[in-house]
Coordinates of C-alpha atoms in Angstrom, one line a residue:
X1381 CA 34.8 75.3 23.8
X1382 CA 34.2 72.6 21.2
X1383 CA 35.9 74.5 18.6
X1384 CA 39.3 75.0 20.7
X1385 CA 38.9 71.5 22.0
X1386 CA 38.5 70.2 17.9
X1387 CA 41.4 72.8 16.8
X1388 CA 43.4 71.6 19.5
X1389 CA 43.0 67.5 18.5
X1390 CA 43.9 68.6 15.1
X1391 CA 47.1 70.5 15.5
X1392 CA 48.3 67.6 18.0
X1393 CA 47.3 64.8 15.2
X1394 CA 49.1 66.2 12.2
X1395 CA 52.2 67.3 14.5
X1396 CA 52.5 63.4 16.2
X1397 CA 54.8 61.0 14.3
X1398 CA 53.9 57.4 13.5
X1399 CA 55.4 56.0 16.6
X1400 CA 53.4 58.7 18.6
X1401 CA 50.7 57.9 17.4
X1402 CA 50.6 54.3 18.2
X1403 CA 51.7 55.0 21.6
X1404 CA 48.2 57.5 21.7
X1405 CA 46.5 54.5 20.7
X1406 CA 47.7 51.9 22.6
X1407 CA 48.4 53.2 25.9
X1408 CA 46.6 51.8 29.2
X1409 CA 45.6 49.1 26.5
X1410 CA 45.8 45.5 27.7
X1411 CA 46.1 43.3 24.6
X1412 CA 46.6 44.7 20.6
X1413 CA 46.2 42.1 17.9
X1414 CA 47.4 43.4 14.4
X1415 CA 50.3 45.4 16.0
X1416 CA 51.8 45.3 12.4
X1417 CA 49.0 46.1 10.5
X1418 CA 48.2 48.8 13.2
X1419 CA 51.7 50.6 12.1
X1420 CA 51.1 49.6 8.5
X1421 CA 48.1 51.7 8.1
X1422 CA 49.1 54.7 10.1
X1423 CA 51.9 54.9 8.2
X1424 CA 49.8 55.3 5.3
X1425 CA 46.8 57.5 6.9
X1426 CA 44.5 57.8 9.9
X1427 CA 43.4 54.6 11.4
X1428 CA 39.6 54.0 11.3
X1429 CA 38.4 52.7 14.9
X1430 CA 34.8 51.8 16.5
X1431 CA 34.0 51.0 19.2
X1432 CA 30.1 49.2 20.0
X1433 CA 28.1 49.3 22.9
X1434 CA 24.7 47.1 22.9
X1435 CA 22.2 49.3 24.9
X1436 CA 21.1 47.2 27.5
X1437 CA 21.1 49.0 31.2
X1438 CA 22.0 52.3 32.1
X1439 CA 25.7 53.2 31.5
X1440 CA 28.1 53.4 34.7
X1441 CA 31.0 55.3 35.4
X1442 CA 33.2 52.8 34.1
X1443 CA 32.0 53.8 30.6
X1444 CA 34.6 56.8 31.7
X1445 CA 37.4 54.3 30.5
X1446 CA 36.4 53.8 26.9
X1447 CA 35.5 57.5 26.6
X1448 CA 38.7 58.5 27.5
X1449 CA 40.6 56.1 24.7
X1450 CA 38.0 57.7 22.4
X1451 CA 39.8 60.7 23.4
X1452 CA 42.9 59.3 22.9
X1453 CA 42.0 58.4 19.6
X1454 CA 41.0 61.5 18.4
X1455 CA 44.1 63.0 19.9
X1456 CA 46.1 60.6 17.4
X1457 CA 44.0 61.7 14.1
X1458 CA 41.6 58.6 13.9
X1459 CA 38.3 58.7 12.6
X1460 CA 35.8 56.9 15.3
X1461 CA 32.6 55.8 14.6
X1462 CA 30.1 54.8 17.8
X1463 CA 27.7 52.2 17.3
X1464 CA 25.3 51.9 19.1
X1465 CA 24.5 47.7 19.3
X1466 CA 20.8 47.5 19.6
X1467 CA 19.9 44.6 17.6
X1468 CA 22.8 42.8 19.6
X1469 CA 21.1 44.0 22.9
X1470 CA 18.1 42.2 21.8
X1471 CA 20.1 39.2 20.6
X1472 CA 21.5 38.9 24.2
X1473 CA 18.6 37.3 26.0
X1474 CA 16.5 40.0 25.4
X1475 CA 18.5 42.2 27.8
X1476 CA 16.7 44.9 25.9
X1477 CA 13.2 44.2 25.1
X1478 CA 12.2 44.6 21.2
X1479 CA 9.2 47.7 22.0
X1480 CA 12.1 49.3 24.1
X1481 CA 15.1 49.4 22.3
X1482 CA 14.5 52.9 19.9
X1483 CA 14.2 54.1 23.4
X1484 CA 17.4 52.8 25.0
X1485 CA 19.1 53.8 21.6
X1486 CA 18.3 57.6 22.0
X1487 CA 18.7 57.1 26.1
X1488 CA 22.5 56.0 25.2
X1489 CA 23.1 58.5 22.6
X1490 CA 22.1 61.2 25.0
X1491 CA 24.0 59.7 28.0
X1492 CA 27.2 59.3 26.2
X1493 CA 27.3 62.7 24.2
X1494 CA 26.7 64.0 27.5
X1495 CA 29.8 62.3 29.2
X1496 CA 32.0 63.2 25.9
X1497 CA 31.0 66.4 26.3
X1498 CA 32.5 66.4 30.0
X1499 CA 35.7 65.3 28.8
X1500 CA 35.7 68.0 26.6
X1501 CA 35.5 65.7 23.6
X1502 CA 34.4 67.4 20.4
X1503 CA 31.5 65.5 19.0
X1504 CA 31.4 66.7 15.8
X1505 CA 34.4 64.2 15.0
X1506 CA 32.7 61.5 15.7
X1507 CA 30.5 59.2 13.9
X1508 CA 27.2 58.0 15.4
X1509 CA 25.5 55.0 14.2
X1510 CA 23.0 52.2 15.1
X1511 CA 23.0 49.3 14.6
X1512 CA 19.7 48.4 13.2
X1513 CA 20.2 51.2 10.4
X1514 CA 22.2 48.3 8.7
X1515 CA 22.4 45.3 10.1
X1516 CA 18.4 44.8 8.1
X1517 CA 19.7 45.3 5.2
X1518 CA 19.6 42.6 2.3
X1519 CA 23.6 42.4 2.1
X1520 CA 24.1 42.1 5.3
X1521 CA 21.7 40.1 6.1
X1522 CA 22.8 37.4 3.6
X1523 CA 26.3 37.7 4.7
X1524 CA 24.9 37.0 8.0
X1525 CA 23.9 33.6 6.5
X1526 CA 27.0 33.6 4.5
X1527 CA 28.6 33.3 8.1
X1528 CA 26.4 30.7 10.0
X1529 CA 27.6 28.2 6.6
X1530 CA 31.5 28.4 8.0
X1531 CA 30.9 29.1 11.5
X1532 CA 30.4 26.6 14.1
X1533 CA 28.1 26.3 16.7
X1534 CA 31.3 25.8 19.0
X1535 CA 33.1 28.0 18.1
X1536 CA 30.0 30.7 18.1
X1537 CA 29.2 29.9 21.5
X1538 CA 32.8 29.9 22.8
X1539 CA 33.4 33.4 21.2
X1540 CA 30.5 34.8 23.2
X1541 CA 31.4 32.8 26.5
X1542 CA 32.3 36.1 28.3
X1543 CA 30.3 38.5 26.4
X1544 CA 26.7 36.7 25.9
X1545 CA 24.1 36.0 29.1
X1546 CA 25.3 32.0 29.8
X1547 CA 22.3 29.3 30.5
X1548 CA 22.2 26.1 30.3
X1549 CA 19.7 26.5 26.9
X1550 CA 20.6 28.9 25.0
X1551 CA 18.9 30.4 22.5
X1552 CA 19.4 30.4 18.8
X1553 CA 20.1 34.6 19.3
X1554 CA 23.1 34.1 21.3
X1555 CA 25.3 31.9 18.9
X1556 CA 24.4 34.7 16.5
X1557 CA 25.6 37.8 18.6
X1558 CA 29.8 37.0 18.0
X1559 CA 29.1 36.8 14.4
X1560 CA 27.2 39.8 13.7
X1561 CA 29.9 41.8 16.0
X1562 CA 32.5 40.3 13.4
X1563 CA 30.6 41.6 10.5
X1564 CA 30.1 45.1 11.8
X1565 CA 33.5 45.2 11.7
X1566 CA 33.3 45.2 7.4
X1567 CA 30.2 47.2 7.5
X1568 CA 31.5 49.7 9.4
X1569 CA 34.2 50.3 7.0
X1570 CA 37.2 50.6 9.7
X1571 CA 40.0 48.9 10.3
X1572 CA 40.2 48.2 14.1
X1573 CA 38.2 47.6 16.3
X1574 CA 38.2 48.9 20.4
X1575 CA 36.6 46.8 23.2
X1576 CA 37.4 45.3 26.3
X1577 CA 39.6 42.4 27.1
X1578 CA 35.7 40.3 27.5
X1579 CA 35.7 40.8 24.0
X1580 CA 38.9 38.7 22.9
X1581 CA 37.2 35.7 22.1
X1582 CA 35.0 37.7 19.6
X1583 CA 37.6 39.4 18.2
X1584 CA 39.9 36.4 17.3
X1585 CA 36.3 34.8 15.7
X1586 CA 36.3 37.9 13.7
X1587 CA 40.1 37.2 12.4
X1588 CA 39.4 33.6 11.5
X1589 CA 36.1 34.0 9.7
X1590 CA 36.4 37.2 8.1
X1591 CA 38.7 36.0 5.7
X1592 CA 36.8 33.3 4.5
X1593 CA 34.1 35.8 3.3
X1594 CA 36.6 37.3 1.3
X1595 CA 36.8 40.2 3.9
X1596 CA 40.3 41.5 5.5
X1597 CA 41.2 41.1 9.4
X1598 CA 41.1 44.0 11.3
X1599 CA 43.2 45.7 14.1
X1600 CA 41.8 44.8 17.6
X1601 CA 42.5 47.4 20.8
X1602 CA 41.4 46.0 24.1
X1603 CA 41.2 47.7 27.2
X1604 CA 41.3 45.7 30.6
X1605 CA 38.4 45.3 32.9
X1606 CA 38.0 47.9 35.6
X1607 CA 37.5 46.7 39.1
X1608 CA 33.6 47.6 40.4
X1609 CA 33.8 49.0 43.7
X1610 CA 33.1 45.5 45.4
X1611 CA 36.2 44.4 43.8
X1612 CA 35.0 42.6 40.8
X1613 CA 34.0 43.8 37.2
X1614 CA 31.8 46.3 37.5
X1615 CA 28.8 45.4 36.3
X1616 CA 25.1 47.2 35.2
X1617 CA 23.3 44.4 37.0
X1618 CA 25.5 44.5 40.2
X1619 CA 23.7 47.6 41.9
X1620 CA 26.7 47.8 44.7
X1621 CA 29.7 47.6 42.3
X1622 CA 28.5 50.7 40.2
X1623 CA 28.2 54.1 40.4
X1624 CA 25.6 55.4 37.8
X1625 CA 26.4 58.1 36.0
X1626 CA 23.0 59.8 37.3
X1627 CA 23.9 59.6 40.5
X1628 CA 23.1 61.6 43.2
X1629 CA 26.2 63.2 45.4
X1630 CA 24.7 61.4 48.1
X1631 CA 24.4 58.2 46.9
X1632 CA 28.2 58.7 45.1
X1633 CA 29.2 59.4 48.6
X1634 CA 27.7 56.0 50.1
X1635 CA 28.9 54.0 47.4
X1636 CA 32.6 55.3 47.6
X1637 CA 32.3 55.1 51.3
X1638 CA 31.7 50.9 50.9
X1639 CA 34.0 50.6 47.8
X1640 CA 37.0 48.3 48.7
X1641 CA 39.9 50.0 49.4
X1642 CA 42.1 48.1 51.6
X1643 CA 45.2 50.1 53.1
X1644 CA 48.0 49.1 50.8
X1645 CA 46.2 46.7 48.5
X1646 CA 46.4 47.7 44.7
X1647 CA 45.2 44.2 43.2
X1648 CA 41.4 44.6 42.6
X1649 CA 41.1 47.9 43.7
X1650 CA 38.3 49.8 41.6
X1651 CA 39.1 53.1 43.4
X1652 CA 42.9 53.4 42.6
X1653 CA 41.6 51.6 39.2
X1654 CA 39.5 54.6 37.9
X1655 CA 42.3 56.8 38.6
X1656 CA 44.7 55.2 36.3
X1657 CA 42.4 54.6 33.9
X1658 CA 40.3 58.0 33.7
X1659 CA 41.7 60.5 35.6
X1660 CA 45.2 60.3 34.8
X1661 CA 44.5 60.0 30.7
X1662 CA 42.3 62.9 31.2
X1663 CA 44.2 65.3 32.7
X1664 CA 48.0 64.0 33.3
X1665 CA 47.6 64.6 37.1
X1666 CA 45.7 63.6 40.5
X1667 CA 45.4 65.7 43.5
X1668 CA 44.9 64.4 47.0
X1669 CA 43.4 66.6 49.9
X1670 CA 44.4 65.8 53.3
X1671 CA 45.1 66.9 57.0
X1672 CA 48.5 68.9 57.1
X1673 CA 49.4 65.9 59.8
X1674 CA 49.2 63.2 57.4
X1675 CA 51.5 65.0 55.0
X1676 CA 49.1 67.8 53.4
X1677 CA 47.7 68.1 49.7
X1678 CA 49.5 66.6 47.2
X1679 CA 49.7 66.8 43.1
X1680 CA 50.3 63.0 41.4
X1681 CA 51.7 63.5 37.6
X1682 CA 52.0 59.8 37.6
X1683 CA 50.6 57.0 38.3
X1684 CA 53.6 54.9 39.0
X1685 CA 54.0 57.0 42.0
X1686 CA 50.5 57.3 43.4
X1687 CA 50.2 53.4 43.4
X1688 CA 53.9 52.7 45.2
X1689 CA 52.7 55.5 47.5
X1690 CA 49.3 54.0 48.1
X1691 CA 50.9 50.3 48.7
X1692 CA 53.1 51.6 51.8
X1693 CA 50.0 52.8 53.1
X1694 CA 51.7 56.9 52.8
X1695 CA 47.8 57.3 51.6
X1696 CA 44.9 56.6 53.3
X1697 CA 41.6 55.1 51.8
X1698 CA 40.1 57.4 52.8
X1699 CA 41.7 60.6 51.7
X1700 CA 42.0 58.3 48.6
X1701 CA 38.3 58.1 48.0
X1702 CA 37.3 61.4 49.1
X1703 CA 39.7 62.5 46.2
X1704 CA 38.6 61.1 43.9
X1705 CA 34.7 61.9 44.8
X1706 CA 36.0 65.3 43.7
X1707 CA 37.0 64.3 40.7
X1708 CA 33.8 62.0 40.0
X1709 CA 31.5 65.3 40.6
X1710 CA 33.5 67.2 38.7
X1711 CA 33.0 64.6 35.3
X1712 CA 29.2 63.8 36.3
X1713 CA 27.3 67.3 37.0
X1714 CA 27.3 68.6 33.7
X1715 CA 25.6 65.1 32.9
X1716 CA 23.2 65.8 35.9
X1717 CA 22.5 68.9 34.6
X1718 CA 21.7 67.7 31.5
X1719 CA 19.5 65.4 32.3
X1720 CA 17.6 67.3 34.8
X1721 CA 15.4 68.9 31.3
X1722 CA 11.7 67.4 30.9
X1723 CA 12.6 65.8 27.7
X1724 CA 15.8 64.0 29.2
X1725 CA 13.8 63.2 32.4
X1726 CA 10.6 61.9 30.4
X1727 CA 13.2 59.8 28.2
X1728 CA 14.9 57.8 31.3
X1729 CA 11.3 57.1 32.7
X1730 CA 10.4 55.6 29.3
X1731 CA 13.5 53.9 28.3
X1732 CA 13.9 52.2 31.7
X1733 CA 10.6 52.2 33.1
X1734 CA 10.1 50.9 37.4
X1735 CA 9.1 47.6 37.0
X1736 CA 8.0 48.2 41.1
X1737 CA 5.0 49.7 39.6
X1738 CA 3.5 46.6 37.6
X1739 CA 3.7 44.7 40.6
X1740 CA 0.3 44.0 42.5
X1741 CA 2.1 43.7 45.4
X1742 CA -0.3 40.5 46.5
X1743 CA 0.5 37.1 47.3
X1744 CA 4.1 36.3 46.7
X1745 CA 5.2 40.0 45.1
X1746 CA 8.3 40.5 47.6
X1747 CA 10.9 37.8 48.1
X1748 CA 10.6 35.0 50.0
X1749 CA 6.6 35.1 48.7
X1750 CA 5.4 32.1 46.3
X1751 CA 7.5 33.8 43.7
X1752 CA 4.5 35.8 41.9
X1753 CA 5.7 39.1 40.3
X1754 CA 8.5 40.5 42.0
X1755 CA 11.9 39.5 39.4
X1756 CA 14.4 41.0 41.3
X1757 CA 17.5 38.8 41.9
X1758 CA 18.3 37.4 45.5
X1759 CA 20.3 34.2 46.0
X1760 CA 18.6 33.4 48.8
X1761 CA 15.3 33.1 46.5
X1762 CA 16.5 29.6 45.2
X1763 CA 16.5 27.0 47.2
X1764 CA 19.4 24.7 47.0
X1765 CA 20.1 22.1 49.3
X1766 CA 22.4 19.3 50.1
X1767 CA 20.6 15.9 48.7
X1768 CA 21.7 12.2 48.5
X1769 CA 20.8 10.0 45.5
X1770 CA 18.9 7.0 47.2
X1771 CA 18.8 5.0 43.4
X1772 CA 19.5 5.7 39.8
X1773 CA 18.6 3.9 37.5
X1774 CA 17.9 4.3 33.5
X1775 CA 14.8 6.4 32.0
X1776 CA 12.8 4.0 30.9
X1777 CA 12.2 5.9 27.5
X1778 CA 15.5 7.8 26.8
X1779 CA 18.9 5.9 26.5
X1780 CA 20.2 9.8 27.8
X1781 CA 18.2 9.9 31.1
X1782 CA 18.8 8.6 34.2
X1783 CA 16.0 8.3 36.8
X1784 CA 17.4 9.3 40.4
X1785 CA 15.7 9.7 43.5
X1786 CA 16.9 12.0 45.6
X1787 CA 16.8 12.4 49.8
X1788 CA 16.5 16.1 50.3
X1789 CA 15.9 16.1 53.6
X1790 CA 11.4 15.6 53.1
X1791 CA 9.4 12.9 54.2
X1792 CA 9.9 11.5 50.8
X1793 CA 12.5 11.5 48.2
X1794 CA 12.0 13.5 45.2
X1795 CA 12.4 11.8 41.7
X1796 CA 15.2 13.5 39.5
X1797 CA 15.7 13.0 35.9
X1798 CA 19.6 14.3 34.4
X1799 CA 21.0 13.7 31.0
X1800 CA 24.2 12.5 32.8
X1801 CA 24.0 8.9 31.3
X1802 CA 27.1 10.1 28.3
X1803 CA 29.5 11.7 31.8
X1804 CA 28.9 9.4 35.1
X1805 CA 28.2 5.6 35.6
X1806 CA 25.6 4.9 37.5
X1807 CA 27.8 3.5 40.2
X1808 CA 29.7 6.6 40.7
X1809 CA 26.0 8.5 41.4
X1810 CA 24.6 5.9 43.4
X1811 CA 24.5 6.9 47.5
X1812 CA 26.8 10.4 46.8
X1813 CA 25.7 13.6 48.1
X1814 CA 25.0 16.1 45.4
X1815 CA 23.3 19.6 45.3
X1816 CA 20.4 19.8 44.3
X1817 CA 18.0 22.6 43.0
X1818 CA 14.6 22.5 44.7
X1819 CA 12.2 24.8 44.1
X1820 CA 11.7 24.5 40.0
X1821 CA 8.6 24.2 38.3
X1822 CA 8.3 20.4 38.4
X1823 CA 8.8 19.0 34.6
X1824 CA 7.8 15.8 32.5
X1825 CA 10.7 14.4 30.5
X1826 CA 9.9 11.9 28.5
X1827 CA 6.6 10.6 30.6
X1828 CA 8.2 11.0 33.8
X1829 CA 7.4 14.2 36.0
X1830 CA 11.4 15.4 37.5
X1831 CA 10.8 17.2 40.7
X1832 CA 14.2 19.3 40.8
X1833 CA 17.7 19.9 39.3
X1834 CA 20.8 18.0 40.3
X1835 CA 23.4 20.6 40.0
X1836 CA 27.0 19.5 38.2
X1837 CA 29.7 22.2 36.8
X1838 CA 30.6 21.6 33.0
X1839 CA 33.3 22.1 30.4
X1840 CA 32.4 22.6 26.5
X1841 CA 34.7 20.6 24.6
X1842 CA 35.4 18.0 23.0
X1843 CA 34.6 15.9 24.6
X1844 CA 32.5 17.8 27.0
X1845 CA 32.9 16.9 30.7
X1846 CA 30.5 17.1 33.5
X1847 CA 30.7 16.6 36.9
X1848 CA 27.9 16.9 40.0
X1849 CA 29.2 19.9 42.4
X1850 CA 30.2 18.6 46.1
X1851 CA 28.6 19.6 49.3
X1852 CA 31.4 20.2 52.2
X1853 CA 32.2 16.5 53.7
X1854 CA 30.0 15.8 57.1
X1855 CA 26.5 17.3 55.3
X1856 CA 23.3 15.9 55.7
X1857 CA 20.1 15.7 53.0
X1858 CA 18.5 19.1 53.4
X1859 CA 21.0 21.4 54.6
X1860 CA 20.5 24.6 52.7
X1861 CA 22.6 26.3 50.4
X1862 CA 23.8 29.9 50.0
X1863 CA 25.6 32.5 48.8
X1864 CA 28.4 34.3 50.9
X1865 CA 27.0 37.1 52.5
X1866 CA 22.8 36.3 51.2
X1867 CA 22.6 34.2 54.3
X1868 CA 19.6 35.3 55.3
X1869 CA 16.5 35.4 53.6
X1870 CA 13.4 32.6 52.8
X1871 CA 13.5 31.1 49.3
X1872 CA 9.8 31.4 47.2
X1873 CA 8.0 28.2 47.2
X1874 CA 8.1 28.1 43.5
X1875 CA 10.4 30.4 41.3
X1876 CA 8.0 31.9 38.4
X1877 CA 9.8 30.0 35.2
X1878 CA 8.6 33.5 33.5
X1879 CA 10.8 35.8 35.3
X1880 CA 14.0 33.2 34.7
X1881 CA 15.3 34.1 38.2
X1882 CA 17.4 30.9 38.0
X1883 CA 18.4 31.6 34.4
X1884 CA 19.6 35.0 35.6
X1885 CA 21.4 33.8 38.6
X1886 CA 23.0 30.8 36.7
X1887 CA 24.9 32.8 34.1
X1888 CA 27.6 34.0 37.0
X1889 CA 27.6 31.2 38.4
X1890 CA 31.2 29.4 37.6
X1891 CA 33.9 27.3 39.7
X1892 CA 37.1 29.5 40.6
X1893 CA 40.4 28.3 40.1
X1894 CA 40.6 27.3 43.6
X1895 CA 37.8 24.6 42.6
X1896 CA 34.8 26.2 44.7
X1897 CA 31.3 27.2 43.0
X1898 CA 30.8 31.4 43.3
X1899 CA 28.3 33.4 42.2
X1900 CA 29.5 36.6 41.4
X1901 CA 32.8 36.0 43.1
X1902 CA 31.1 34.8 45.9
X1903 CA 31.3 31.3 47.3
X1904 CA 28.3 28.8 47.7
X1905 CA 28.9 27.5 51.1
X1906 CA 26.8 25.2 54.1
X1907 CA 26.7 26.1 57.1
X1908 CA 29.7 23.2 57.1
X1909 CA 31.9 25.0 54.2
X1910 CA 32.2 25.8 50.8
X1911 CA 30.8 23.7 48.0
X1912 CA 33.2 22.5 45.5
X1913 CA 34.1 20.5 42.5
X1914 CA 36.7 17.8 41.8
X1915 CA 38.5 18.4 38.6
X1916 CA 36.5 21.3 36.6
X1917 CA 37.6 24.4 37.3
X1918 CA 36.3 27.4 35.2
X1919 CA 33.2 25.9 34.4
X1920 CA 29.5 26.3 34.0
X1921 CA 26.8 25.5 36.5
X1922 CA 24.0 24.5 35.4

């Protein structure tokens, strides 16, 4: 079957045009930069295109998307190369830990060979590489310092803003991440690059550093971001808004069945989403089942018309989703099958092994505890409540520091030091209701033990600007903070600084354009309203 399916991308490559080709490449894409230069090399011979993937957690089905511009790809005569990124999954916070990342590498080799496979994607056209194979080497390695002598720290961390795990100290790693991605691109021999729209920022770092190296810009391809089923991106550490590709038809079932699929709404709609962007590319049609009543089976050979037909509600949800369930088990059990052998099986357990069974399930192992062993992210672990500053006044031995004490609703007030001196007077702190994080490992700064965090939103610039979130007007010192639908729950007494549960939870959190604090897309609210900021919107929390 590979051989047709490699006969057939052959024939269809040297038959297509120029201008074919290009549209091969750049359908369903969002953004291309280096249209020109794009049209400039196909005219000349076939375009040489990775596309990277750091191997963190365990793919979704959204992976589907790239997969199927790989496809694409071939169909149009390039030569793709795969990297897998595991030096860069390191890099990012550790999301892959150094003694596990071999492991992940062959995990994501294995995973994604599978899912070409299922899409009838002939591997042998493809080039498979890791990361670490060269990014050690003595050239690159000194090109990597070549870099960090023209790069900014600025403009490092503002290229990995949407990419790179945000907190409010980052480390060293993280600033390096956007610039190694930019090298790849020379290493790698190719001339484009294919990634998400996330990626932008890295990709336009790449075009205006490159060059001063002495090395050319390349092509960049973006695809968009696929609604997760909740609505937002989906995401390998959002558990709801994915559907692993491992999956069983039961749980594929129950995730579909909570997926968000309002009647007639195609904005944010990861259902309708995965049908435009995988089913569609991969086989030119779509075919809904349903009840003879509400108009019988029906065969989509575009798009266009499945979405207008969707929005004036001529299509249920639900006839919708069981669709394209179909579909789904269609593309996943020969992965299943795969991955049902001993060697495959033994692989996953070692790769990602359960963390549940380190835990000594004693004092404080399950949320709510004293915040012992258990590391699994629940808003409603931190404890954030509504304070008012009582004083401020400067640190006594930092010029940077102010010394606050704040009423968090306790017999007595808690003493705060922030490095707000440089972004608010002391008048505009004194007696205003802040947020404020409670339940930190206390911390000396400079002599002086702070007690908590006073929470602000910030923008990196120049210069930068920070501002302390709001609480909803009417609240009181010690009303509690959550996160839209975590309203239940007890938070640990102390939050175990070596798990980095805040760390975790602050890198999503961000204010919306409507000016309130989310997590995840979810608001931060009282039981009075939603918490907010004045001027900042888009920004950090931290």
């Amino acid at each position: 079957m590979a051989n047709k399916s490699e006969s057939k991308l052959c024939n269809m490559a040297v038959q297509l045009s120029c201008d074919e080709k290009i549209n091969l490449i750049t359908r369903n894409l969002q953004e291309v930069l280096g249209e020109e230069k794009l049209k400039q090399v196909l005219e000349e011979r076939e375009l040489k295109v990775y596309w990277g993937t750091a191997t963190t957690g365990k793919p979704h089905v959204a992976y589907f998307v790239p997969m199927s511009k790989i496809a694409d790809f071939l169909k149009a005569g390039c030569e793709v190369t795969i990297l897998f990124a595991d030096l860069h999954a390191y890099l990012d916070n550790m999301k892959a830990p150094w003694e596990l990342l071999e492991l992940r590498v062959q995990y994501y080799e294995q995973l994604i060979k599978a899912m070409l496979e299922s899409i009838g994607v002939p591997l042998d056209k493809l080039k498979f590489v890791k990361g670490t194979d060269f990014q050690l080497s003595k050239e690159y390695t000194l090109d990597v310092y070549r870099l960090s002598s023209v790069m900014t720290e600025h403009d490092a961390k503002k290229a990995g803003a949407e990419v790179v795990k945000q907190v409010e100290y980052p480390l060293l790693s993280c600033l390096l991440y956007p610039g190694l991605q930019a090298l790849d691109e020379e290493y790698l021999k190719v001339d484009a690059q294919f990634g998400g729209v996330d990626q932008r920022k890295i990709f336009t770092l790449a075009e205006k550093y490159l060059p001063s190296l002495g090395y050319a810009k390349r092509v960049h391809l973006m695809n968009p971001m696929v609604p997760g089923l909740t609505g937002a991106k989906m995401s390998s550490s959002e558990e709801e808004s994915k559907i692993d590709l491992l999956d069983s038809k039961e749980d594929l079932k129950k995730k579909l069945k909570k997926a968000f699929c309002e009647p007639g709404n195609i904005q944010n709609n990861g259902v309708l989403s995965f049908v435009k962007y995988v089913l569609f590319p991969l086989r030119g049609e779509f075919y809904i089942k349903r009840d003879p009543k509400w108009g019988g089976d029906k065969t989509f050979t575009g798009y266009e018309e499945l979405e207008m037909e969707f929005a004036k509600e001529m299509i249920h949800p639900g006839d919708l989703k069981a669709s394209v369930e179909v579909a789904l088990n269609q593309l996943l059990d020969p992965i299943r099958k795969k991955f049902e052998s001993p060697e495959l099986l033994k692989l996953t357990s070692l790769a990602y092994p359960d963390s549940s069974k380190t835990k000594t399930g004693g004092k404080g192992s399950e949320a709510g505890g004293e915040g012992g062993e258990n590391d699994e992210l629940v808003p409603s672990r931190v404890d954030i409540r509504v304070g008012k500053i009582i004083s401020v006044e400067k640190h006594p031995e930092a010029d940077s520091l102010y010394l606050e004490k704040i009423d968090v609703g306790e017999a007595d007030p808690r003493t705060v030091v922030s490095g707000l001196v440089d972004y608010i007077s002391p008048e505009d702190l004194q007696d205003r209701m802040v947020l404020v994080l409670c339940n930190l490992k206390p911390q000396k700064m400079r002599g002086i033990e702070s007690q908590a965090m006073l929470l602000c939103a910030s923008i990196e610039g120049n210069p930068r600007r920070v501002e302390p979130l709001d609480p909803p007007e009417g609240s009181s010192p010690g009303e509690q903070v959550f996160v839209e639908g975590y309203e239940t729950g007890k938070p640990d007494e102390k939050l175990n600084p070596k798990k980095k549960l805040w760390e975790k939870m602050q890198a999503d959190l961000k204010i919306s354009e409507e000016y309130v604090a989310q997590w995840k897309d979810k608001e931060l609210m009282t039981k009075l309203g939603k918490i907010t900021c004045k001027t900042l919107k888009g920004g950090n929390i931290s």
